[in-house]
Amino acid sequence: MPFSGFALAVLLLSIASHAKPCSDQEKSSLLRFIAELSWDAGLAMSWRNGTTSCCSWEGIACDRDGVVSEISLPGRGLHGLISPALGDLTGLRRLNLSHNSLSGELPWEQLLSSSSRLAAIDVSFNHLEGELLELPTSTTHGRPLLQVLNISSNLFTGEFPSATWKDMNNLIALNVSNNSFHGWMPSSFCITSPSFAMLDISYNRFGGRIPAGLGNCSALKVLKAGRNQLTGMLPDELFNATSLEYLSVPNNGLYGILDGTGIANLRSLSHLDLGGNRLNGKIPDSIGELRRLEVLHLDHNNMSGELPPAFSNCTNLITIDLRNNYFSGELTKVDFSTLINLKTLDLLFNSFTGAIPESIYSCSSLNALRVADNKLHGQLSPRIVNLKSLIFLSASFNNFTNITNALHVLKDCKELAVLIIGSNFKGEAMPEDETIDGFQNLQFLSLSRCSLSGKIPLWLSNLKNLEMLLLHNNQLAGQIPAWIKSLKLLFHLDISENNLTGEIPADLTEMPMLTTENTATDLDERVFLLLVYRGTSFEYRVTTAFPKMLNLGRNNFTGVIPKEIGRLKSLAILNFSSNRLSGEIPSQLHSLTNLQVLDLSNNHLTGAIPVELNNLNFLAEFNVSNNGLEGPIPAGGQFSTFTSSSFGGNPKLCGAIVDRPCASAETNLVSTLSTEWKDRWFAFVIGFGAFFGVGVLYDQIVLSKYFG
Ligand SMILES: *[C@@H]1O[C@H](CO)[C@@H](O)[C@H](O)[C@H]1NC(C)=O
Ligand SMILES: *[C@@H]1O[C@H](CO)[C@@H](O)[C@H](O)[C@H]1NC(C)=O
Ligand SMILES: *[C@@H]1O[C@H](CO)[C@@H](O)[C@H](O)[C@H]1NC(C)=O
Ligand SMILES: *[C@@H]1O[C@H](CO)[C@@H](O)[C@H](O)[C@H]1NC(C)=O
Ligand SMILES: *[C@@H]1O[C@H](CO)[C@@H](O)[C@H](O)[C@H]1NC(C)=O
Ligand SMILES: *[C@@H]1O[C@H](CO)[C@@H](O)[C@H](O)[C@H]1NC(C)=O
Ligand SMILES: *[C@@H]1O[C@H](CO)[C@@H](O)[C@H](O)[C@H]1NC(C)=O
Ligand SMILES: *[C@@H]1O[C@H](CO)[C@@H](O)[C@H](O)[C@H]1NC(C)=O
Ligand SMILES: *[C@@H]1O[C@H](CO)[C@@H](O)[C@H](O)[C@H]1NC(C)=O
Ligand SMILES: *[C@@H]1O[C@H](CO)[C@@H](O)[C@H](O)[C@H]1NC(C)=O
Ligand SMILES: *[C@@H]1O[C@H](CO)[C@@H](O)[C@H](O)[C@H]1NC(C)=O
Ligand SMILES: *[C@@H]1O[C@H](CO)[C@@H](O)[C@H](O)[C@H]1NC(C)=O
């Protein structure tokens, strides 16, 4: 042992001493580089501590002659400017400074000077800014070595250089995504660089058409240009780039039809994303020739017609996303049974008719199936249990029938976590059959807008993993069952617009998720396989993105609001509106410090508005209109932000806001907040309300629409 240890030491020593040290000149260039950093995260210290040869400095590598060939310092927390002195390292082949906080301009003229040998530059994920100017032609000689340039996720602006690329005949990959470049999309590299394989310009402001010149890129494998302002059709020439494997141009202004002959040329294609454009026409039959296709996004276009039966030849498909188009016809035209790799089928918002084709039930890999907002009908097939991996099923807003059958077949889908089937089963009765058990992983259930009669059924109490339950817009009668509190993970309950009666039970105030700050942490993102929409621009995959909510509005509840309501400390939205509640507003509501929306309007509430409600710092929407409330409206605090519409229809309320002065004795009771406090609250609340409050209410409308 001691001997081999010694031998190793000798060996290492001899290697070290035989490696040529770097030149003083190179060392000084590196030191100038580090000197330009405003924060080097201990790098200078480590370099100073190290050996005298800069070749063994952290992040530096040299070639055999002791010439610095690589600087690799990604994710080191570096701040400051990139020194042009790096251009003096004439043997540098690779420069990787990605994921730092570097700012200022990229000294690319120095880096790519005529003596430069740089083959790879990666400065992605920094704060670099300014324009990337055309390089002067005098430096032409040096540049051909550049293969990889990644300047993505910075703050670059201006037009993108075009002439510069003409000389770079070794270029392979160019990633300029996530900057603010505008002007024409670059295209000239392919003329000179036969091996050009990857272009990513997504997340910029490039405009105009996709240049025909890309058709000359015979080695191009990846083209990503999503989220720009591109228009026009896919150029015919592009279909000559037959090496393309990944073609992704979503969220632009492309229009026209998908050319069948053209697209069929791209036989290597595994990923095609043209979602969020203005394409029209059909999906061409030739799609079936794309045997390697795995991912297809044509969502959010104006496409129409039937699905081509040839789809069944694309046996490698994993994702089909056709949502928000005008596709029609019977889905049974396609034999889905060959698509054994299919994991996601999303047909939301189209006009498909007929039944869900039986062949879908052979897609045993299917995780997510969404056929919501179509014109499908019929009963769910018992074969749906063959979809052993099904986690997400959304079929709302169709014309499916027999809810008893639907629940009986779905209860055995063991993985099912999200089930959204509202706005079907019109006028049927809520099954109250005890044999509906199963649903062992169900976390989200929406059965809203079905006009279901009956009661809130007992079988729901078996759904121990349920976190969100939407039963609104039905005709359910009877009381809120006491077992509701046994749903230990339930945090979002909407039973509004039913015909529920009785008092608000104290059991409701014992719901574990609402009385604690707990969030359902074991609820994983896994279940929201498809984006569920709240509002127009926000898309959520996690149920934790939904507020803790109790919506009991528009029912026939009577009696008083229980004082125990104060236990629901973590509630964000409380809606008891349009019932027949009486008695006073319990001051205990002030304990609900997370409350953002409180709606008690259209009841028979009496007495005063508790002044303590001023504590509710997050309250953005407040409505007690159309009750029998009296006395002064609390002044200041959150109340400064509410308008008279929050209080209307209460003839005995007084205060400036309803233009009805209070007797002076009354006012004194409520002016508990100093003016200074009022001002502070006001500023806070305006900011918060503008940011959040509007969103919440608006979202509720959209939420109910999309969840059906
Ligand atoms: C520099 O070297 C000294 C002594 O070897 C050591 O204590 C110190 O931790 C080193 N500092 C850095 C930043 O590596
Ligand atoms: C730069 O380093 C990052 C982090 O290690 C790595 O992901 C990236 O691939 C590197 N860039 C190049 C061009 O090798
Ligand atoms: C930058 O792009 C190059 C070329 O595609 C790639 O090799 C490198 O990994 C990218 N860098 C990061 C940090 O992703
Ligand atoms: C380009 O860089 C971004 C990060 O800025 C990365 O997300 C993307 O995957 C890269 N593009 C390609 C094609 O590798
Ligand atoms: C764009 O860049 C910013 C800042 O580096 C980063 O936070 C963000 O994730 C990037 N976006 C994409 C889509 O890569
Ligand atoms: C493709 O390359 C050829 C030969 O270099 C050139 O003549 C032609 O104009 C290029 N096509 C486009 C559309 O740029
Ligand atoms: C595609 O390439 C073929 C053969 O190289 C050529 O004849 C044809 O004109 C090209 N098509 C387009 C649209 O550029
Ligand atoms: C699938 O491909 C085969 C072979 O090319 C062809 O004969 C068949 O018609 C295709 N199927 C469909 C449904 O288009
Ligand atoms: C739903 O089906 C019923 C009975 O088949 C039919 O009367 C009704 O028009 C359908 N509704 C829609 C929206 O297709
Ligand atoms: C509805 O489904 C149940 C259970 O599968 C079945 O017994 C019943 O006959 C079905 N009703 C209709 C009208 O098809
Ligand atoms: C409430 O009950 C009354 C009488 O019992 C009935 O007329 C009314 O329609 C019910 N309201 C709702 C919303 O169901
Ligand atoms: C609501 O329930 C009451 C009493 O049970 C009944 O009189 C009324 O008709 C129901 N209203 C509706 C809309 O179902």
mmCIF file of C-alpha atoms in Angstrom, residues 175-283:
data_model
loop_
_atom_site.group_PDB
_atom_site.id
_atom_site.type_symbol
_atom_site.label_atom_id
_atom_site.label_comp_id
_atom_site.label_asym_id
_atom_site.label_seq_id
_atom_site.Cartn_x
_atom_site.Cartn_y
_atom_site.Cartn_z
ATOM 1 C CA ASN A 175 -29.200 28.951 -30.268
ATOM 2 C CA VAL A 176 -30.360 32.539 -29.874
ATOM 3 C CA SER A 177 -33.664 31.732 -28.199
ATOM 4 C CA ASN A 178 -35.210 33.835 -25.455
ATOM 5 C CA ASN A 179 -33.777 37.238 -26.376
ATOM 6 C CA SER A 180 -35.412 40.238 -28.003
ATOM 7 C CA PHE A 181 -34.082 40.032 -31.522
ATOM 8 C CA HIS A 182 -36.297 41.347 -34.271
ATOM 9 C CA GLY A 183 -36.171 41.622 -38.035
ATOM 10 C CA TRP A 184 -35.840 38.750 -40.456
ATOM 11 C CA MET A 185 -35.146 35.234 -39.395
ATOM 12 C CA PRO A 186 -31.522 34.338 -40.239
ATOM 13 C CA SER A 187 -31.031 31.743 -42.959
ATOM 14 C CA SER A 188 -27.817 32.213 -44.838
ATOM 15 C CA PHE A 189 -25.656 29.734 -42.910
ATOM 16 C CA CYS A 190 -26.743 26.701 -44.868
ATOM 17 C CA ILE A 191 -25.317 28.026 -48.068
ATOM 18 C CA THR A 192 -21.833 27.733 -46.669
ATOM 19 C CA SER A 193 -22.098 25.336 -43.795
ATOM 20 C CA PRO A 194 -23.034 21.888 -45.013
ATOM 21 C CA SER A 195 -23.176 20.479 -41.498
ATOM 22 C CA PHE A 196 -25.507 23.086 -40.012
ATOM 23 C CA ALA A 197 -27.870 21.019 -37.853
ATOM 24 C CA MET A 198 -29.604 23.111 -35.204
ATOM 25 C CA LEU A 199 -31.269 26.499 -35.205
ATOM 26 C CA ASP A 200 -33.241 27.773 -32.262
ATOM 27 C CA ILE A 201 -34.618 31.313 -32.529
ATOM 28 C CA SER A 202 -37.707 30.768 -30.380
ATOM 29 C CA TYR A 203 -38.893 33.375 -27.883
ATOM 30 C CA ASN A 204 -37.819 36.444 -29.846
ATOM 31 C CA ARG A 205 -39.586 38.948 -32.076
ATOM 32 C CA PHE A 206 -38.492 37.764 -35.477
ATOM 33 C CA GLY A 207 -40.989 38.634 -38.184
ATOM 34 C CA GLY A 208 -41.620 38.002 -41.849
ATOM 35 C CA ARG A 209 -41.738 34.625 -43.494
ATOM 36 C CA ILE A 210 -39.736 31.529 -42.798
ATOM 37 C CA PRO A 211 -36.900 31.966 -45.295
ATOM 38 C CA ALA A 212 -36.797 29.609 -48.248
ATOM 39 C CA GLY A 213 -33.029 29.409 -47.827
ATOM 40 C CA LEU A 214 -33.501 26.929 -45.000
ATOM 41 C CA GLY A 215 -34.416 24.400 -47.652
ATOM 42 C CA ASN A 216 -30.725 24.277 -48.520
ATOM 43 C CA CYS A 217 -29.908 23.045 -45.029
ATOM 44 C CA SER A 218 -29.521 19.416 -45.918
ATOM 45 C CA ALA A 219 -28.198 18.502 -42.473
ATOM 46 C CA LEU A 220 -30.717 20.545 -40.472
ATOM 47 C CA LYS A 221 -32.208 18.356 -37.768
ATOM 48 C CA VAL A 222 -33.689 20.852 -35.345
ATOM 49 C CA LEU A 223 -35.573 24.020 -36.214
ATOM 50 C CA LYS A 224 -37.257 25.826 -33.376
ATOM 51 C CA ALA A 225 -38.847 29.202 -34.009
ATOM 52 C CA GLY A 226 -41.815 29.259 -31.643
ATOM 53 C CA ARG A 227 -43.120 32.461 -30.092
ATOM 54 C CA ASN A 228 -42.057 34.942 -32.703
ATOM 55 C CA GLN A 229 -44.082 37.002 -35.155
ATOM 56 C CA LEU A 230 -43.518 34.896 -38.246
ATOM 57 C CA THR A 231 -46.179 34.901 -40.927
ATOM 58 C CA GLY A 232 -46.941 33.245 -44.234
ATOM 59 C CA MET A 233 -46.949 29.603 -45.159
ATOM 60 C CA LEU A 234 -44.286 27.046 -44.496
ATOM 61 C CA PRO A 235 -42.119 27.560 -47.616
ATOM 62 C CA ASP A 236 -42.054 24.643 -50.062
ATOM 63 C CA GLU A 237 -38.279 24.743 -49.957
ATOM 64 C CA LEU A 238 -38.357 23.817 -46.293
ATOM 65 C CA PHE A 239 -39.683 20.402 -47.243
ATOM 66 C CA ASN A 240 -36.345 19.792 -48.948
ATOM 67 C CA ALA A 241 -34.622 19.861 -45.579
ATOM 68 C CA THR A 242 -35.276 16.159 -45.285
ATOM 69 C CA SER A 243 -33.032 15.610 -42.294
ATOM 70 C CA LEU A 244 -35.425 17.556 -40.102
ATOM 71 C CA GLU A 245 -36.360 15.646 -36.995
ATOM 72 C CA TYR A 246 -37.692 18.442 -34.890
ATOM 73 C CA LEU A 247 -39.793 21.178 -36.490
ATOM 74 C CA SER A 248 -41.358 23.515 -34.008
ATOM 75 C CA VAL A 249 -42.878 26.861 -34.973
ATOM 76 C CA PRO A 250 -45.754 27.321 -32.509
ATOM 77 C CA ASN A 251 -47.321 30.637 -31.538
ATOM 78 C CA ASN A 252 -46.634 32.650 -34.647
ATOM 79 C CA GLY A 253 -48.865 33.935 -37.410
ATOM 80 C CA LEU A 254 -48.372 31.142 -39.935
ATOM 81 C CA TYR A 255 -51.300 30.565 -42.238
ATOM 82 C CA GLY A 256 -52.321 28.392 -45.148
ATOM 83 C CA ILE A 257 -52.756 24.660 -45.366
ATOM 84 C CA LEU A 258 -50.366 21.953 -44.361
ATOM 85 C CA ASP A 259 -49.015 20.773 -47.685
ATOM 86 C CA GLY A 260 -49.462 17.018 -47.898
ATOM 87 C CA THR A 261 -46.780 16.284 -50.462
ATOM 88 C CA GLY A 262 -44.335 18.548 -48.747
ATOM 89 C CA ILE A 263 -44.764 17.322 -45.224
ATOM 90 C CA ALA A 264 -44.484 13.706 -46.354
ATOM 91 C CA ASN A 265 -40.924 14.477 -47.501
ATOM 92 C CA LEU A 266 -39.884 15.069 -43.944
ATOM 93 C CA ARG A 267 -39.696 11.398 -43.151
ATOM 94 C CA SER A 268 -37.286 11.787 -40.278
ATOM 95 C CA LEU A 269 -39.681 14.031 -38.397
ATOM 96 C CA SER A 270 -40.303 12.924 -34.841
ATOM 97 C CA HIS A 271 -41.602 16.195 -33.469
ATOM 98 C CA LEU A 272 -43.944 18.546 -35.313
ATOM 99 C CA ASP A 273 -45.336 21.546 -33.479
ATOM 100 C CA LEU A 274 -47.316 24.144 -35.415
ATOM 101 C CA GLY A 275 -49.781 24.972 -32.634
ATOM 102 C CA GLY A 276 -51.026 28.497 -32.076
ATOM 103 C CA ASN A 277 -50.986 29.670 -35.681
ATOM 104 C CA ARG A 278 -53.699 30.305 -38.262
ATOM 105 C CA LEU A 279 -53.385 27.157 -40.328
ATOM 106 C CA ASN A 280 -56.529 25.924 -42.007
ATOM 107 C CA GLY A 281 -57.557 22.957 -44.068
ATOM 108 C CA LYS A 282 -57.269 19.295 -43.236
ATOM 109 C CA ILE A 283 -54.556 17.149 -41.809
#
